[in-house]
Amino acid sequence: MNNKNYFLTKAQENFPQLYYRKLIPDIKTFNADTGDSVILDLGEHAVGHFTFRFDNQDDFVDAPVRLVIKFGEDMYEIERDFSTYEPGLSKTWLQEEIINLDFPQEVTMPRRYSCRYIKITVDFTPFPITFTDFYFTASTSADTSLLQSIKNEDPLLEKIDTVATDTLKECMQTFFEDGPKRDRRLWIGDLRLEALTNYYTFKNYEIVKRCLYLFAAGDLNDLGFLPSFIYETPYYFSGHANIADYALLYVVSVCDYYEHTGDISVVNDLLDLCKGQLDSFEKLLDENLIVIPQDGWFSFIDWCPGLSGLTALQGVYLYTLERFSALLKKIGDETYIKYSELLKKVRTASKTHLFDKSKNAFINYLDKGQLSVHSHVWMILGGAIDGDEAKNILLASLENSEAKQPCTPYMRHYVTEAMFKLGMKDEAIEYIKKFWGGMVEKGADTFWEAYIPENPDFSPYDDRLINSLCHAWSCTPSYFIRKYQL
Ligand code: RAM
């Protein structure tokens, strides 16, 4: 068996069990003529299939009935006219169907939806009709019976934890999806944060294993990096993006997995691949040990418009070297010496070449003089600066309106992690309450893909309609709250 088949077989062996629940909206009957509509509320966010029954009030249907059925993660999606959407991303992510029904029947819609609200509009009916027996079959691979609820003196933190675990639950399907509305695929950056939160909540180790193997079966690009995303349906597909920070975070995900499971067999299977990711990155360093920018979508870091992100990428490399050399040492692999020596050298080089002493900040040629929170967070996580110096610089960048600020809960996760690393527990709690708590206060049932308090319409894709409102990388408050017992 070649490696790819071996990894895919391993992934298949860890296919998770799905758990189903039936949700019944409060409205039980809807009598309608042409032009009438009803909005059903499931009372919570759900991922799954919708079923209803329709009957004619007379005994004869003269012509087909045409319905427009819309699914919304929030009421904004329900109320907005989808024809006003200007892509951005494909408009077919917007969840709306037109169906024609020839005669009374029970209908189970074939697609899976991600929603709390369902709007049925009768576009045309020849006679009055009646809808009954609405239900939604929700699925997840999270075993909710394993979730221990937390009691927190602060009701906002308690609510944030609930919304965060709901977010993770919804994204846990046959693999860790990034968002059940969009993109419905497995991305490395999302996987890492979902897995971390899962270790403190649903503890489904199989799904993590499965996702690690799914990536291991992927095609490397010319630089040697893993695909940043994969699909598993309708057949296995290795995504055409190989973002360097995501390739590195795959290695970190393997380190996390070992830390939480002690499962050496998986680490042994993936060790060469992990070494390959770091060795490929090392080849991109210049004579000063600073990364050389590459063409294409080379670094992600955050969906912040205009972000350069290369200093941050260098920080992700440091962070990965540190985690990986520690893993190697723990499992008795002597090559750890190579990676830890490299770590020391690249750390010193990063401070020497990327830090501007006169400005007391990581402002440099690599990012064309751009100041960002991202650079500082990742240089802190990579250990290039530490202690009070790091604390002051981090706070200064967060307060500086000229600095690029995080736009997604993904990047805010790493801001929070940097705060914990520096012992800034109070600041971290405030930060979680401000950003994730802000979404809760705006009525979020699950955490959103992107959120900027001062700009509620912000979207990385130009129109907030296409944003995912249940997004995996936003679930990590439960990780922080539970790990640090906040
Ligand atoms: C988007 C999704 C996904 C993320 C990538 C980089 O398509 O939000 O979660 O990982 O970007």
mmCIF file with all atom_site columns, N, CA and C in Angstrom, residues 299-309 312 367 370-375 404:
data_model
loop_
_atom_site.group_PDB
_atom_site.id
_atom_site.type_symbol
_atom_site.label_atom_id
_atom_site.label_alt_id
_atom_site.label_comp_id
_atom_site.label_asym_id
_atom_site.label_entity_id
_atom_site.label_seq_id
_atom_site.pdbx_PDB_ins_code
_atom_site.Cartn_x
_atom_site.Cartn_y
_atom_site.Cartn_z
_atom_site.occupancy
_atom_site.B_iso_or_equiv
_atom_site.pdbx_formal_charge
_atom_site.auth_seq_id
_atom_site.auth_comp_id
_atom_site.auth_asym_id
_atom_site.auth_atom_id
_atom_site.pdbx_PDB_model_num
ATOM 1  N N  . SER A 1 299 ? 1.247  33.361 2.484  1.00 0.00 ? 299 SER A N  1
ATOM 2  C CA . SER A 1 299 ? 0.912  33.406 3.914  1.00 0.00 ? 299 SER A CA 1
ATOM 3  C C  . SER A 1 299 ? -0.522 33.884 4.074  1.00 0.00 ? 299 SER A C  1
ATOM 4  N N  . PHE A 1 300 ? -1.191 33.384 5.111  1.00 0.00 ? 300 PHE A N  1
ATOM 5  C CA . PHE A 1 300 ? -2.566 33.816 5.368  1.00 0.00 ? 300 PHE A CA 1
ATOM 6  C C  . PHE A 1 300 ? -2.598 34.750 6.585  1.00 0.00 ? 300 PHE A C  1
ATOM 7  N N  . ILE A 1 301 ? -2.351 34.234 7.753  1.00 0.00 ? 301 ILE A N  1
ATOM 8  C CA . ILE A 1 301 ? -2.302 34.960 9.033  1.00 0.00 ? 301 ILE A CA 1
ATOM 9  C C  . ILE A 1 301 ? -3.656 35.496 9.493  1.00 0.00 ? 301 ILE A C  1
ATOM 10 N N  . ASP A 1 302 ? -4.374 36.238 8.632  1.00 0.00 ? 302 ASP A N  1
ATOM 11 C CA . ASP A 1 302 ? -5.675 36.810 9.013  1.00 0.00 ? 302 ASP A CA 1
ATOM 12 C C  . ASP A 1 302 ? -6.326 37.379 7.757  1.00 0.00 ? 302 ASP A C  1
ATOM 13 N N  . TRP A 1 303 ? -7.643 37.563 7.823  1.00 0.00 ? 303 TRP A N  1
ATOM 14 C CA . TRP A 1 303 ? -8.352 38.186 6.693  1.00 0.00 ? 303 TRP A CA 1
ATOM 15 C C  . TRP A 1 303 ? -8.369 39.703 6.823  1.00 0.00 ? 303 TRP A C  1
ATOM 16 N N  . CYS A 1 304 ? -7.274 40.273 7.163  1.00 0.00 ? 304 CYS A N  1
ATOM 17 C CA . CYS A 1 304 ? -7.245 41.711 7.396  1.00 0.00 ? 304 CYS A CA 1
ATOM 18 C C  . CYS A 1 304 ? -6.870 42.399 6.081  1.00 0.00 ? 304 CYS A C  1
ATOM 19 N N  . PRO A 1 305 ? -7.725 43.264 5.535  1.00 0.00 ? 305 PRO A N  1
ATOM 20 C CA . PRO A 1 305 ? -7.419 43.851 4.230  1.00 0.00 ? 305 PRO A CA 1
ATOM 21 C C  . PRO A 1 305 ? -6.045 44.532 4.230  1.00 0.00 ? 305 PRO A C  1
ATOM 22 N N  . GLY A 1 306 ? -5.248 44.199 3.228  1.00 0.00 ? 306 GLY A N  1
ATOM 23 C CA . GLY A 1 306 ? -3.950 44.856 3.069  1.00 0.00 ? 306 GLY A CA 1
ATOM 24 C C  . GLY A 1 306 ? -2.853 44.362 4.001  1.00 0.00 ? 306 GLY A C  1
ATOM 25 N N  . LEU A 1 307 ? -3.133 43.321 4.762  1.00 0.00 ? 307 LEU A N  1
ATOM 26 C CA . LEU A 1 307 ? -2.114 42.826 5.692  1.00 0.00 ? 307 LEU A CA 1
ATOM 27 C C  . LEU A 1 307 ? -0.963 42.192 4.913  1.00 0.00 ? 307 LEU A C  1
ATOM 28 N N  . SER A 1 308 ? 0.271  42.505 5.321  1.00 0.00 ? 308 SER A N  1
ATOM 29 C CA . SER A 1 308 ? 1.423  41.891 4.661  1.00 0.00 ? 308 SER A CA 1
ATOM 30 C C  . SER A 1 308 ? 1.738  40.527 5.303  1.00 0.00 ? 308 SER A C  1
ATOM 31 N N  . GLY A 1 309 ? 1.919  40.484 6.607  1.00 0.00 ? 309 GLY A N  1
ATOM 32 C CA . GLY A 1 309 ? 1.941  39.197 7.329  1.00 0.00 ? 309 GLY A CA 1
ATOM 33 C C  . GLY A 1 309 ? 3.193  38.343 7.248  1.00 0.00 ? 309 GLY A C  1
ATOM 34 N N  . ALA A 1 312 ? 4.888  37.988 10.706 1.00 0.00 ? 312 ALA A N  1
ATOM 35 C CA . ALA A 1 312 ? 4.041  37.048 11.451 1.00 0.00 ? 312 ALA A CA 1
ATOM 36 C C  . ALA A 1 312 ? 4.343  35.621 11.006 1.00 0.00 ? 312 ALA A C  1
ATOM 37 N N  . ASP A 1 367 ? 7.790  43.564 5.652  1.00 0.00 ? 367 ASP A N  1
ATOM 38 C CA . ASP A 1 367 ? 6.384  43.972 5.518  1.00 0.00 ? 367 ASP A CA 1
ATOM 39 C C  . ASP A 1 367 ? 6.278  45.413 5.029  1.00 0.00 ? 367 ASP A C  1
ATOM 40 N N  . GLN A 1 370 ? 5.103  48.046 7.359  1.00 0.00 ? 370 GLN A N  1
ATOM 41 C CA . GLN A 1 370 ? 3.749  47.957 7.936  1.00 0.00 ? 370 GLN A CA 1
ATOM 42 C C  . GLN A 1 370 ? 3.796  47.542 9.417  1.00 0.00 ? 370 GLN A C  1
ATOM 43 N N  . LEU A 1 371 ? 3.003  48.256 10.207 1.00 0.00 ? 371 LEU A N  1
ATOM 44 C CA . LEU A 1 371 ? 2.900  47.912 11.634 1.00 0.00 ? 371 LEU A CA 1
ATOM 45 C C  . LEU A 1 371 ? 1.625  47.082 11.820 1.00 0.00 ? 371 LEU A C  1
ATOM 46 N N  . SER A 1 372 ? 1.771  45.952 12.482 1.00 0.00 ? 372 SER A N  1
ATOM 47 C CA . SER A 1 372 ? 0.567  45.143 12.719 1.00 0.00 ? 372 SER A CA 1
ATOM 48 C C  . SER A 1 372 ? 0.625  44.474 14.075 1.00 0.00 ? 372 SER A C  1
ATOM 49 N N  . VAL A 1 373 ? -0.547 44.236 14.626 1.00 0.00 ? 373 VAL A N  1
ATOM 50 C CA . VAL A 1 373 ? -0.664 43.425 15.844 1.00 0.00 ? 373 VAL A CA 1
ATOM 51 C C  . VAL A 1 373 ? -0.150 42.018 15.527 1.00 0.00 ? 373 VAL A C  1
ATOM 52 N N  . HIS A 1 374 ? -0.437 41.582 14.303 1.00 0.00 ? 374 HIS A N  1
ATOM 53 C CA . HIS A 1 374 ? -0.106 40.214 13.891 1.00 0.00 ? 374 HIS A CA 1
ATOM 54 C C  . HIS A 1 374 ? 1.382  39.911 14.047 1.00 0.00 ? 374 HIS A C  1
ATOM 55 N N  . SER A 1 375 ? 2.241  40.846 13.599 1.00 0.00 ? 375 SER A N  1
ATOM 56 C CA . SER A 1 375 ? 3.697  40.631 13.707 1.00 0.00 ? 375 SER A CA 1
ATOM 57 C C  . SER A 1 375 ? 4.081  40.422 15.157 1.00 0.00 ? 375 SER A C  1
ATOM 58 N N  . LYS A 1 404 ? -2.341 47.570 11.908 1.00 0.00 ? 404 LYS A N  1
ATOM 59 C CA . LYS A 1 404 ? -3.346 46.621 11.421 1.00 0.00 ? 404 LYS A CA 1
ATOM 60 C C  . LYS A 1 404 ? -3.829 45.805 12.615 1.00 0.00 ? 404 LYS A C  1
#
